[in-house]
């Protein structure tokens, strides 16, 4: 992929300035109990407390406010299983422009409610990538709206990197930074933030075993083909994007794959100990640290809790 298509580290700085009037500076949380369990010093960036309930608002806001007035007037469109759609709807509302969100069948009810709450027009489609893209293309052609891709848009990627940049500036330095990976918007944005502010910090990605294409792609040195996801982490059921993979490979990112049982256990810990309502995708970061404690022993570890839009009726905690 051409380097000209990729965001640069400086774009994260520009994004931070652009979204500052709209995005929340989320708190950093600590827990002595979780530190003891992990054998490391953990600092959790609480993006589940971001506007819209997820880090996604950062990238969506940067993309919306990067548009010139003429393009913005026609609105924006995306396809999303939930968090990005809600974030784009909210970002569009901050600028007073239309927003269209193509949502696949089977999306989490809480996330659909978030999208509707922020005033977007919803378009339903079958749950395949091809159907999502085709429906999105039709809406774009009919309305003139600008496509804001959930994770492969350079402005989105740069905006997502502002979460790590804030964490590094407020509580760094860290030996390791751990973020979830699905399509790779947050992961690649984090790689750019580390390049800018803390190049010595290792980047570790937490990925569900039922959607482990990033791990397989990095091991093979090239993106692997489409797959059928099987994981409770609905926000991570996406093939890694091409620009995202290019940045993560260049950054030397490592991946820890965690199964759903470990993720659910970590989510329960986060609910019960620091009393934080996070969704499964968020909990993968703690699950990854607890799964391989030898890799983190005695280190300063930053973790991004990516979102808190939980589908409560669908939760299966298992036996107490």
PDB file of C-alpha atoms in Angstrom:
ATOM      1  CA  UNK A   1       0.000   0.000   0.000  1.00  0.00           C
ATOM      2  CA  UNK A   2       1.269   3.466  -0.903  1.00  0.00           C
ATOM      3  CA  UNK A   3       2.546   5.471   2.062  1.00  0.00           C
ATOM      4  CA  UNK A   4       0.594   8.442   0.678  1.00  0.00           C
ATOM      5  CA  UNK A   5      -2.644   6.676   1.633  1.00  0.00           C
ATOM      6  CA  UNK A   6      -1.609   6.212   5.256  1.00  0.00           C
ATOM      7  CA  UNK A   7      -2.036   8.718   8.081  1.00  0.00           C
ATOM      8  CA  UNK A   8       1.149  10.004   9.722  1.00  0.00           C
ATOM      9  CA  UNK A   9       2.040  10.511  13.349  1.00  0.00           C
ATOM     10  CA  UNK A  10       1.561  14.279  12.980  1.00  0.00           C
ATOM     11  CA  UNK A  11      -2.033  13.622  11.915  1.00  0.00           C
ATOM     12  CA  UNK A  12      -2.751  12.367  15.446  1.00  0.00           C
ATOM     13  CA  UNK A  13      -1.616  15.706  16.844  1.00  0.00           C
ATOM     14  CA  UNK A  14      -3.815  17.554  14.353  1.00  0.00           C
ATOM     15  CA  UNK A  15      -6.741  15.308  15.259  1.00  0.00           C
ATOM     16  CA  UNK A  16      -6.270  16.000  18.964  1.00  0.00           C
ATOM     17  CA  UNK A  17      -6.565  19.734  18.329  1.00  0.00           C
ATOM     18  CA  UNK A  18      -9.535  19.303  15.974  1.00  0.00           C
ATOM     19  CA  UNK A  19     -11.655  17.187  18.311  1.00  0.00           C
ATOM     20  CA  UNK A  20     -10.733  19.000  21.539  1.00  0.00           C
ATOM     21  CA  UNK A  21     -13.922  21.130  21.597  1.00  0.00           C
ATOM     22  CA  UNK A  22     -16.122  18.039  21.252  1.00  0.00           C
ATOM     23  CA  UNK A  23     -14.511  14.897  22.720  1.00  0.00           C
ATOM     24  CA  UNK A  24     -14.108  14.118  26.410  1.00  0.00           C
ATOM     25  CA  UNK A  25     -10.702  13.706  28.026  1.00  0.00           C
ATOM     26  CA  UNK A  26     -11.452  10.351  29.631  1.00  0.00           C
ATOM     27  CA  UNK A  27     -10.081   9.382  33.056  1.00  0.00           C
ATOM     28  CA  UNK A  28      -7.321   6.870  33.758  1.00  0.00           C
ATOM     29  CA  UNK A  29      -8.307   4.207  36.279  1.00  0.00           C
ATOM     30  CA  UNK A  30      -6.169   2.034  38.553  1.00  0.00           C
ATOM     31  CA  UNK A  31      -6.855  -0.908  40.829  1.00  0.00           C
ATOM     32  CA  UNK A  32      -4.472  -2.394  43.394  1.00  0.00           C
ATOM     33  CA  UNK A  33      -6.444  -5.633  43.247  1.00  0.00           C
ATOM     34  CA  UNK A  34      -6.019  -5.970  39.477  1.00  0.00           C
ATOM     35  CA  UNK A  35      -2.344  -4.965  39.766  1.00  0.00           C
ATOM     36  CA  UNK A  36      -1.840  -7.817  42.219  1.00  0.00           C
ATOM     37  CA  UNK A  37      -3.639 -10.301  39.971  1.00  0.00           C
ATOM     38  CA  UNK A  38      -1.558  -9.256  36.966  1.00  0.00           C
ATOM     39  CA  UNK A  39       1.761  -8.793  38.739  1.00  0.00           C
ATOM     40  CA  UNK A  40       2.103  -5.480  36.914  1.00  0.00           C
ATOM     41  CA  UNK A  41       1.156  -1.804  37.248  1.00  0.00           C
ATOM     42  CA  UNK A  42      -1.977  -1.308  35.162  1.00  0.00           C
ATOM     43  CA  UNK A  43      -3.424   2.004  33.958  1.00  0.00           C
ATOM     44  CA  UNK A  44      -6.806   1.777  32.216  1.00  0.00           C
ATOM     45  CA  UNK A  45      -7.803   4.526  29.775  1.00  0.00           C
ATOM     46  CA  UNK A  46     -11.573   4.678  30.306  1.00  0.00           C
ATOM     47  CA  UNK A  47     -12.857   5.154  26.761  1.00  0.00           C
ATOM     48  CA  UNK A  48     -16.131   3.491  27.747  1.00  0.00           C
ATOM     49  CA  UNK A  49     -16.791   6.872  29.398  1.00  0.00           C
ATOM     50  CA  UNK A  50     -16.207   8.745  26.120  1.00  0.00           C
ATOM     51  CA  UNK A  51     -19.143  10.471  24.429  1.00  0.00           C
ATOM     52  CA  UNK A  52     -21.243   7.793  22.746  1.00  0.00           C
ATOM     53  CA  UNK A  53     -19.820   5.164  25.080  1.00  0.00           C
ATOM     54  CA  UNK A  54     -16.713   4.245  23.050  1.00  0.00           C
ATOM     55  CA  UNK A  55     -13.396   5.503  21.659  1.00  0.00           C
ATOM     56  CA  UNK A  56     -15.056   5.564  18.234  1.00  0.00           C
ATOM     57  CA  UNK A  57     -16.284   9.121  18.768  1.00  0.00           C
ATOM     58  CA  UNK A  58     -12.713  10.357  18.452  1.00  0.00           C
ATOM     59  CA  UNK A  59     -12.190   9.075  14.909  1.00  0.00           C
ATOM     60  CA  UNK A  60     -15.699   9.931  13.754  1.00  0.00           C
ATOM     61  CA  UNK A  61     -15.411  13.456  15.121  1.00  0.00           C
ATOM     62  CA  UNK A  62     -12.064  13.987  13.413  1.00  0.00           C
ATOM     63  CA  UNK A  63     -13.478  12.743  10.097  1.00  0.00           C
ATOM     64  CA  UNK A  64     -16.612  14.913  10.299  1.00  0.00           C
ATOM     65  CA  UNK A  65     -14.749  18.101  11.212  1.00  0.00           C
ATOM     66  CA  UNK A  66     -12.075  17.436   8.549  1.00  0.00           C
ATOM     67  CA  UNK A  67     -14.656  17.873   5.756  1.00  0.00           C
ATOM     68  CA  UNK A  68     -14.944  21.152   3.884  1.00  0.00           C
ATOM     69  CA  UNK A  69     -18.275  22.949   4.112  1.00  0.00           C
ATOM     70  CA  UNK A  70     -19.628  21.739   0.749  1.00  0.00           C
ATOM     71  CA  UNK A  71     -18.938  18.065   1.418  1.00  0.00           C
ATOM     72  CA  UNK A  72     -20.160  18.317   4.989  1.00  0.00           C
ATOM     73  CA  UNK A  73     -23.466  19.767   3.840  1.00  0.00           C
ATOM     74  CA  UNK A  74     -24.349  16.558   1.995  1.00  0.00           C
ATOM     75  CA  UNK A  75     -23.816  14.543   5.153  1.00  0.00           C
ATOM     76  CA  UNK A  76     -21.898  11.383   5.962  1.00  0.00           C
ATOM     77  CA  UNK A  77     -22.594   7.678   5.601  1.00  0.00           C
ATOM     78  CA  UNK A  78     -21.047   4.528   7.041  1.00  0.00           C
ATOM     79  CA  UNK A  79     -21.697   0.871   7.733  1.00  0.00           C
ATOM     80  CA  UNK A  80     -21.343  -0.265  11.321  1.00  0.00           C
ATOM     81  CA  UNK A  81     -22.383  -2.954  13.768  1.00  0.00           C
ATOM     82  CA  UNK A  82     -22.938  -0.237  16.318  1.00  0.00           C
ATOM     83  CA  UNK A  83     -20.239   1.817  18.045  1.00  0.00           C
ATOM     84  CA  UNK A  84     -18.881   3.564  14.937  1.00  0.00           C
ATOM     85  CA  UNK A  85     -22.389   4.236  13.660  1.00  0.00           C
ATOM     86  CA  UNK A  86     -23.403   5.830  16.953  1.00  0.00           C
ATOM     87  CA  UNK A  87     -20.171   7.804  17.065  1.00  0.00           C
ATOM     88  CA  UNK A  88     -20.606   9.128  13.530  1.00  0.00           C
ATOM     89  CA  UNK A  89     -24.231  10.044  14.243  1.00  0.00           C
ATOM     90  CA  UNK A  90     -23.155  11.987  17.328  1.00  0.00           C
ATOM     91  CA  UNK A  91     -20.253  13.638  15.507  1.00  0.00           C
ATOM     92  CA  UNK A  92     -22.547  14.650  12.643  1.00  0.00           C
ATOM     93  CA  UNK A  93     -24.940  16.156  15.168  1.00  0.00           C
ATOM     94  CA  UNK A  94     -22.134  18.320  16.588  1.00  0.00           C
ATOM     95  CA  UNK A  95     -21.799  19.833  13.099  1.00  0.00           C
ATOM     96  CA  UNK A  96     -25.497  19.832  12.247  1.00  0.00           C
ATOM     97  CA  UNK A  97     -25.220  17.619   9.170  1.00  0.00           C
ATOM     98  CA  UNK A  98     -27.119  14.476   8.053  1.00  0.00           C
ATOM     99  CA  UNK A  99     -25.848  11.018   8.931  1.00  0.00           C
ATOM    100  CA  UNK A 100     -26.778   7.652   7.404  1.00  0.00           C
ATOM    101  CA  UNK A 101     -25.784   4.359   9.014  1.00  0.00           C
ATOM    102  CA  UNK A 102     -26.054   0.968   7.320  1.00  0.00           C
ATOM    103  CA  UNK A 103     -26.559  -1.640  10.046  1.00  0.00           C
ATOM    104  CA  UNK A 104     -26.317  -5.422   9.523  1.00  0.00           C
ATOM    105  CA  UNK A 105     -29.022  -7.704  10.830  1.00  0.00           C
ATOM    106  CA  UNK A 106     -28.175  -9.095  14.268  1.00  0.00           C
ATOM    107  CA  UNK A 107     -26.501  -5.935  15.567  1.00  0.00           C
ATOM    108  CA  UNK A 108     -26.505  -5.395  19.344  1.00  0.00           C
ATOM    109  CA  UNK A 109     -29.736  -3.736  20.502  1.00  0.00           C
ATOM    110  CA  UNK A 110     -27.972  -1.289  22.841  1.00  0.00           C
ATOM    111  CA  UNK A 111     -25.790  -0.062  19.988  1.00  0.00           C
ATOM    112  CA  UNK A 112     -28.742   0.341  17.627  1.00  0.00           C
ATOM    113  CA  UNK A 113     -30.470   2.407  20.289  1.00  0.00           C
ATOM    114  CA  UNK A 114     -27.383   4.638  20.517  1.00  0.00           C
ATOM    115  CA  UNK A 115     -27.417   5.252  16.761  1.00  0.00           C
ATOM    116  CA  UNK A 116     -31.111   6.140  16.753  1.00  0.00           C
ATOM    117  CA  UNK A 117     -30.715   8.344  19.827  1.00  0.00           C
ATOM    118  CA  UNK A 118     -28.243  10.565  18.005  1.00  0.00           C
ATOM    119  CA  UNK A 119     -30.541  11.147  15.045  1.00  0.00           C
ATOM    120  CA  UNK A 120     -29.032   9.071  12.230  1.00  0.00           C
ATOM    121  CA  UNK A 121     -31.093   7.491   9.466  1.00  0.00           C
ATOM    122  CA  UNK A 122     -30.802   3.686   9.772  1.00  0.00           C
ATOM    123  CA  UNK A 123     -30.564   1.360   6.782  1.00  0.00           C
ATOM    124  CA  UNK A 124     -30.712  -2.402   7.432  1.00  0.00           C
ATOM    125  CA  UNK A 125     -28.921  -5.044   5.359  1.00  0.00           C
ATOM    126  CA  UNK A 126     -27.905  -8.726   5.534  1.00  0.00           C
ATOM    127  CA  UNK A 127     -24.909  -9.432   7.803  1.00  0.00           C
ATOM    128  CA  UNK A 128     -22.177  -9.793   5.187  1.00  0.00           C
ATOM    129  CA  UNK A 129     -19.406  -7.364   4.325  1.00  0.00           C
ATOM    130  CA  UNK A 130     -20.485  -7.381   0.678  1.00  0.00           C
ATOM    131  CA  UNK A 131     -24.066  -6.437   1.568  1.00  0.00           C
ATOM    132  CA  UNK A 132     -22.902  -3.738   3.965  1.00  0.00           C
ATOM    133  CA  UNK A 133     -20.670  -2.168   1.331  1.00  0.00           C
ATOM    134  CA  UNK A 134     -23.278  -2.454  -1.425  1.00  0.00           C
ATOM    135  CA  UNK A 135     -25.999  -0.829   0.678  1.00  0.00           C
ATOM    136  CA  UNK A 136     -23.595   1.865   1.793  1.00  0.00           C
ATOM    137  CA  UNK A 137     -22.657   2.566  -1.821  1.00  0.00           C
ATOM    138  CA  UNK A 138     -26.294   2.924  -2.822  1.00  0.00           C
ATOM    139  CA  UNK A 139     -27.040   5.348   0.019  1.00  0.00           C
ATOM    140  CA  UNK A 140     -23.936   7.319  -0.881  1.00  0.00           C
ATOM    141  CA  UNK A 141     -24.970   7.521  -4.548  1.00  0.00           C
ATOM    142  CA  UNK A 142     -28.535   8.565  -3.667  1.00  0.00           C
ATOM    143  CA  UNK A 143     -27.606  11.239  -1.105  1.00  0.00           C
ATOM    144  CA  UNK A 144     -24.161  12.517  -2.051  1.00  0.00           C
ATOM    145  CA  UNK A 145     -22.975  11.782   1.479  1.00  0.00           C
ATOM    146  CA  UNK A 146     -19.276  11.257   2.190  1.00  0.00           C
ATOM    147  CA  UNK A 147     -18.264   7.748   3.211  1.00  0.00           C
ATOM    148  CA  UNK A 148     -16.553   7.574   6.598  1.00  0.00           C
ATOM    149  CA  UNK A 149     -15.185   4.043   6.805  1.00  0.00           C
ATOM    150  CA  UNK A 150     -15.310   2.501  10.304  1.00  0.00           C
ATOM    151  CA  UNK A 151     -11.573   1.812  10.538  1.00  0.00           C
ATOM    152  CA  UNK A 152      -9.681   2.288   7.236  1.00  0.00           C
ATOM    153  CA  UNK A 153     -10.347   6.030   6.815  1.00  0.00           C
ATOM    154  CA  UNK A 154      -7.100   7.957   7.517  1.00  0.00           C
ATOM    155  CA  UNK A 155      -8.951  10.640   9.515  1.00  0.00           C
ATOM    156  CA  UNK A 156     -10.659   7.964  11.599  1.00  0.00           C
ATOM    157  CA  UNK A 157      -7.367   6.202  12.296  1.00  0.00           C
ATOM    158  CA  UNK A 158      -5.668   9.432  13.346  1.00  0.00           C
ATOM    159  CA  UNK A 159      -8.582  10.356  15.583  1.00  0.00           C
ATOM    160  CA  UNK A 160      -8.528   6.990  17.340  1.00  0.00           C
ATOM    161  CA  UNK A 161      -4.860   7.493  18.122  1.00  0.00           C
ATOM    162  CA  UNK A 162      -5.704  10.449  20.355  1.00  0.00           C
ATOM    163  CA  UNK A 163      -6.835   8.083  23.142  1.00  0.00           C
ATOM    164  CA  UNK A 164      -3.343   6.613  23.441  1.00  0.00           C
ATOM    165  CA  UNK A 165      -1.776  10.050  23.046  1.00  0.00           C
ATOM    166  CA  UNK A 166      -3.772  11.339  26.018  1.00  0.00           C
ATOM    167  CA  UNK A 167      -2.855   8.287  28.080  1.00  0.00           C
ATOM    168  CA  UNK A 168       0.840   8.683  27.296  1.00  0.00           C
ATOM    169  CA  UNK A 169       0.815  12.383  28.163  1.00  0.00           C
ATOM    170  CA  UNK A 170      -1.137  11.970  31.404  1.00  0.00           C
ATOM    171  CA  UNK A 171       0.299   8.758  32.841  1.00  0.00           C
ATOM    172  CA  UNK A 172       3.235   7.615  30.713  1.00  0.00           C
ATOM    173  CA  UNK A 173       5.789   6.391  30.117  1.00  0.00           C
ATOM    174  CA  UNK A 174       4.707   2.760  29.738  1.00  0.00           C
ATOM    175  CA  UNK A 175       6.638  -0.374  28.946  1.00  0.00           C
ATOM    176  CA  UNK A 176       3.657  -1.811  27.058  1.00  0.00           C
ATOM    177  CA  UNK A 177       0.380  -0.485  25.677  1.00  0.00           C
ATOM    178  CA  UNK A 178      -2.459  -3.000  25.142  1.00  0.00           C
ATOM    179  CA  UNK A 179      -5.451  -2.294  22.889  1.00  0.00           C
ATOM    180  CA  UNK A 180      -8.134  -4.481  21.293  1.00  0.00           C
ATOM    181  CA  UNK A 181      -7.961  -5.155  17.548  1.00  0.00           C
ATOM    182  CA  UNK A 182     -10.749  -5.810  15.064  1.00  0.00           C
ATOM    183  CA  UNK A 183     -10.658  -3.697  11.906  1.00  0.00           C
ATOM    184  CA  UNK A 184      -7.602  -1.967  13.336  1.00  0.00           C
ATOM    185  CA  UNK A 185      -8.606   1.701  13.619  1.00  0.00           C
ATOM    186  CA  UNK A 186      -7.709   1.990  17.295  1.00  0.00           C
ATOM    187  CA  UNK A 187      -4.687  -0.291  16.961  1.00  0.00           C
ATOM    188  CA  UNK A 188      -3.148   1.558  14.018  1.00  0.00           C
ATOM    189  CA  UNK A 189      -3.933   4.949  15.539  1.00  0.00           C
ATOM    190  CA  UNK A 190      -2.215   3.788  18.720  1.00  0.00           C
ATOM    191  CA  UNK A 191       0.837   2.740  16.689  1.00  0.00           C
ATOM    192  CA  UNK A 192       1.030   6.289  15.312  1.00  0.00           C
ATOM    193  CA  UNK A 193       0.668   7.807  18.785  1.00  0.00           C
ATOM    194  CA  UNK A 194       3.504   5.622  20.083  1.00  0.00           C
ATOM    195  CA  UNK A 195       5.685   6.612  17.134  1.00  0.00           C
ATOM    196  CA  UNK A 196       5.045  10.233  18.036  1.00  0.00           C
ATOM    197  CA  UNK A 197       5.236  10.190  21.829  1.00  0.00           C
ATOM    198  CA  UNK A 198       6.790   6.940  23.094  1.00  0.00           C
ATOM    199  CA  UNK A 199       8.625   4.864  20.460  1.00  0.00           C
ATOM    200  CA  UNK A 200      10.198   2.646  23.110  1.00  0.00           C
ATOM    201  CA  UNK A 201       6.788   1.362  24.278  1.00  0.00           C
ATOM    202  CA  UNK A 202       5.768  -2.070  22.951  1.00  0.00           C
ATOM    203  CA  UNK A 203       2.360  -2.341  21.289  1.00  0.00           C
ATOM    204  CA  UNK A 204       0.372  -5.469  22.153  1.00  0.00           C
ATOM    205  CA  UNK A 205      -2.983  -6.210  20.518  1.00  0.00           C
ATOM    206  CA  UNK A 206      -5.703  -8.271  22.197  1.00  0.00           C
ATOM    207  CA  UNK A 207      -7.741 -10.322  19.727  1.00  0.00           C
ATOM    208  CA  UNK A 208     -10.560 -12.870  20.157  1.00  0.00           C
ATOM    209  CA  UNK A 209      -9.726 -16.449  19.219  1.00  0.00           C
ATOM    210  CA  UNK A 210     -12.899 -16.544  17.118  1.00  0.00           C
ATOM    211  CA  UNK A 211     -11.733 -13.583  15.007  1.00  0.00           C
ATOM    212  CA  UNK A 212      -7.950 -13.892  15.014  1.00  0.00           C
ATOM    213  CA  UNK A 213      -7.161 -12.743  11.480  1.00  0.00           C
ATOM    214  CA  UNK A 214      -4.760 -10.022  12.672  1.00  0.00           C
ATOM    215  CA  UNK A 215      -2.629 -12.572  14.516  1.00  0.00           C
ATOM    216  CA  UNK A 216      -2.624 -14.851  11.495  1.00  0.00           C
ATOM    217  CA  UNK A 217      -1.949 -11.970   9.101  1.00  0.00           C
ATOM    218  CA  UNK A 218       1.020 -10.630  11.067  1.00  0.00           C
ATOM    219  CA  UNK A 219       2.449 -14.141  11.404  1.00  0.00           C
ATOM    220  CA  UNK A 220       2.109 -14.724   7.645  1.00  0.00           C
ATOM    221  CA  UNK A 221       3.346 -11.275   6.658  1.00  0.00           C
ATOM    222  CA  UNK A 222       0.232 -10.563   4.589  1.00  0.00           C
ATOM    223  CA  UNK A 223      -3.478 -10.092   5.203  1.00  0.00           C
ATOM    224  CA  UNK A 224      -5.428 -13.304   5.408  1.00  0.00           C
ATOM    225  CA  UNK A 225      -8.752 -13.767   3.635  1.00  0.00           C
ATOM    226  CA  UNK A 226     -12.282 -13.203   4.857  1.00  0.00           C
ATOM    227  CA  UNK A 227     -13.465 -15.360   7.744  1.00  0.00           C
ATOM    228  CA  UNK A 228     -16.625 -16.180   9.671  1.00  0.00           C
ATOM    229  CA  UNK A 229     -16.269 -14.651  13.152  1.00  0.00           C
ATOM    230  CA  UNK A 230     -17.329 -16.609  16.213  1.00  0.00           C
ATOM    231  CA  UNK A 231     -16.878 -14.480  19.328  1.00  0.00           C
ATOM    232  CA  UNK A 232     -18.838 -12.649  21.988  1.00  0.00           C
ATOM    233  CA  UNK A 233     -16.799  -9.540  21.105  1.00  0.00           C
ATOM    234  CA  UNK A 234     -19.200  -8.040  18.571  1.00  0.00           C
ATOM    235  CA  UNK A 235     -17.014  -4.964  18.096  1.00  0.00           C
ATOM    236  CA  UNK A 236     -14.056  -7.093  16.925  1.00  0.00           C
ATOM    237  CA  UNK A 237     -15.715  -9.315  14.308  1.00  0.00           C
ATOM    238  CA  UNK A 238     -14.022  -7.535  11.425  1.00  0.00           C
ATOM    239  CA  UNK A 239     -11.204  -8.342   8.999  1.00  0.00           C
ATOM    240  CA  UNK A 240      -8.162  -6.145   9.604  1.00  0.00           C
ATOM    241  CA  UNK A 241      -8.094  -3.257   7.121  1.00  0.00           C
ATOM    242  CA  UNK A 242      -5.318  -2.955   4.540  1.00  0.00           C
ATOM    243  CA  UNK A 243      -3.916   0.406   5.743  1.00  0.00           C
ATOM    244  CA  UNK A 244      -4.306  -0.699   9.345  1.00  0.00           C
ATOM    245  CA  UNK A 245      -2.347  -3.885   8.709  1.00  0.00           C
ATOM    246  CA  UNK A 246       0.409  -1.932   6.950  1.00  0.00           C
ATOM    247  CA  UNK A 247       0.877   0.373   9.940  1.00  0.00           C
ATOM    248  CA  UNK A 248       0.722  -2.431  12.508  1.00  0.00           C
ATOM    249  CA  UNK A 249       3.223  -4.551  10.611  1.00  0.00           C
ATOM    250  CA  UNK A 250       5.619  -1.596  10.327  1.00  0.00           C
ATOM    251  CA  UNK A 251       5.208  -0.943  14.064  1.00  0.00           C
ATOM    252  CA  UNK A 252       6.144  -4.519  15.002  1.00  0.00           C
ATOM    253  CA  UNK A 253       2.874  -4.996  16.892  1.00  0.00           C
ATOM    254  CA  UNK A 254       2.463  -8.210  18.864  1.00  0.00           C
ATOM    255  CA  UNK A 255      -0.851 -10.060  19.290  1.00  0.00           C
ATOM    256  CA  UNK A 256      -2.230 -12.090  22.174  1.00  0.00           C
ATOM    257  CA  UNK A 257      -5.247 -14.204  21.235  1.00  0.00           C
ATOM    258  CA  UNK A 258      -7.814 -14.785  23.995  1.00  0.00           C
ATOM    259  CA  UNK A 259     -10.851 -17.030  24.065  1.00  0.00           C
ATOM    260  CA  UNK A 260     -14.318 -15.854  25.008  1.00  0.00           C
ATOM    261  CA  UNK A 261     -14.231 -17.557  28.401  1.00  0.00           C
ATOM    262  CA  UNK A 262     -11.151 -15.548  29.394  1.00  0.00           C
ATOM    263  CA  UNK A 263     -12.717 -12.356  28.033  1.00  0.00           C
ATOM    264  CA  UNK A 264     -15.949 -12.909  29.959  1.00  0.00           C
ATOM    265  CA  UNK A 265     -13.997 -13.573  33.153  1.00  0.00           C
ATOM    266  CA  UNK A 266     -11.999 -10.364  32.632  1.00  0.00           C
ATOM    267  CA  UNK A 267     -15.186  -8.401  31.969  1.00  0.00           C
ATOM    268  CA  UNK A 268     -16.653  -9.694  35.186  1.00  0.00           C
ATOM    269  CA  UNK A 269     -13.514  -8.617  37.066  1.00  0.00           C
ATOM    270  CA  UNK A 270     -13.777  -5.122  35.612  1.00  0.00           C
ATOM    271  CA  UNK A 271     -17.429  -4.917  36.631  1.00  0.00           C
ATOM    272  CA  UNK A 272     -16.837  -6.302  40.137  1.00  0.00           C
ATOM    273  CA  UNK A 273     -13.505  -4.750  41.175  1.00  0.00           C
ATOM    274  CA  UNK A 274     -13.177  -1.212  39.746  1.00  0.00           C
ATOM    275  CA  UNK A 275     -16.960  -1.206  39.110  1.00  0.00           C
ATOM    276  CA  UNK A 276     -16.656  -0.365  35.411  1.00  0.00           C
ATOM    277  CA  UNK A 277     -19.376  -1.454  32.974  1.00  0.00           C
ATOM    278  CA  UNK A 278     -17.396  -2.365  29.856  1.00  0.00           C
ATOM    279  CA  UNK A 279     -18.354  -4.457  26.853  1.00  0.00           C
ATOM    280  CA  UNK A 280     -16.587  -7.720  25.942  1.00  0.00           C
ATOM    281  CA  UNK A 281     -14.350  -6.097  23.317  1.00  0.00           C
ATOM    282  CA  UNK A 282     -12.932  -3.837  26.055  1.00  0.00           C
ATOM    283  CA  UNK A 283     -12.251  -6.718  28.401  1.00  0.00           C
ATOM    284  CA  UNK A 284      -9.942  -8.458  25.927  1.00  0.00           C
ATOM    285  CA  UNK A 285      -7.078  -6.205  27.048  1.00  0.00           C
ATOM    286  CA  UNK A 286      -7.239  -7.375  30.651  1.00  0.00           C
ATOM    287  CA  UNK A 287      -7.831 -10.950  29.487  1.00  0.00           C
ATOM    288  CA  UNK A 288      -4.640 -10.762  27.412  1.00  0.00           C
ATOM    289  CA  UNK A 289      -2.523  -9.542  30.339  1.00  0.00           C
ATOM    290  CA  UNK A 290      -3.932 -12.192  32.677  1.00  0.00           C
ATOM    291  CA  UNK A 291      -3.478 -14.923  30.043  1.00  0.00           C
ATOM    292  CA  UNK A 292       0.271 -14.301  29.698  1.00  0.00           C
ATOM    293  CA  UNK A 293       1.394 -12.678  32.967  1.00  0.00           C
ATOM    294  CA  UNK A 294       5.049 -13.520  32.353  1.00  0.00           C
ATOM    295  CA  UNK A 295       5.112 -11.042  29.456  1.00  0.00           C
ATOM    296  CA  UNK A 296       3.979  -8.192  31.716  1.00  0.00           C
ATOM    297  CA  UNK A 297       5.491  -9.059  35.114  1.00  0.00           C
ATOM    298  CA  UNK A 298       6.701  -5.948  36.933  1.00  0.00           C
ATOM    299  CA  UNK A 299       6.017  -3.666  33.962  1.00  0.00           C
ATOM    300  CA  UNK A 300       4.059  -0.437  33.599  1.00  0.00           C
ATOM    301  CA  UNK A 301       1.162  -1.350  31.327  1.00  0.00           C
ATOM    302  CA  UNK A 302      -1.366   0.980  29.696  1.00  0.00           C
ATOM    303  CA  UNK A 303      -4.663  -0.558  28.591  1.00  0.00           C
ATOM    304  CA  UNK A 304      -7.421   1.060  26.548  1.00  0.00           C
ATOM    305  CA  UNK A 305     -10.949   0.094  27.624  1.00  0.00           C
ATOM    306  CA  UNK A 306     -12.551   0.637  24.242  1.00  0.00           C
ATOM    307  CA  UNK A 307     -16.278   0.818  24.978  1.00  0.00           C
ATOM    308  CA  UNK A 308     -19.157   0.208  27.335  1.00  0.00           C
ATOM    309  CA  UNK A 309     -22.208  -0.355  25.130  1.00  0.00           C
ATOM    310  CA  UNK A 310     -23.277  -3.680  26.583  1.00  0.00           C
ATOM    311  CA  UNK A 311     -26.205  -5.742  25.310  1.00  0.00           C
ATOM    312  CA  UNK A 312     -27.380  -6.611  28.822  1.00  0.00           C
ATOM    313  CA  UNK A 313     -30.227  -9.019  27.873  1.00  0.00           C
ATOM    314  CA  UNK A 314     -27.811 -11.110  25.811  1.00  0.00           C
ATOM    315  CA  UNK A 315     -25.109 -11.497  28.479  1.00  0.00           C
ATOM    316  CA  UNK A 316     -24.192 -15.044  29.418  1.00  0.00           C
ATOM    317  CA  UNK A 317     -22.051 -14.970  32.527  1.00  0.00           C
ATOM    318  CA  UNK A 318     -21.973 -18.725  32.923  1.00  0.00           C
ATOM    319  CA  UNK A 319     -22.078 -20.484  36.273  1.00  0.00           C
ATOM    320  CA  UNK A 320     -21.392 -18.262  39.323  1.00  0.00           C
TER     321      UNK A 320
END
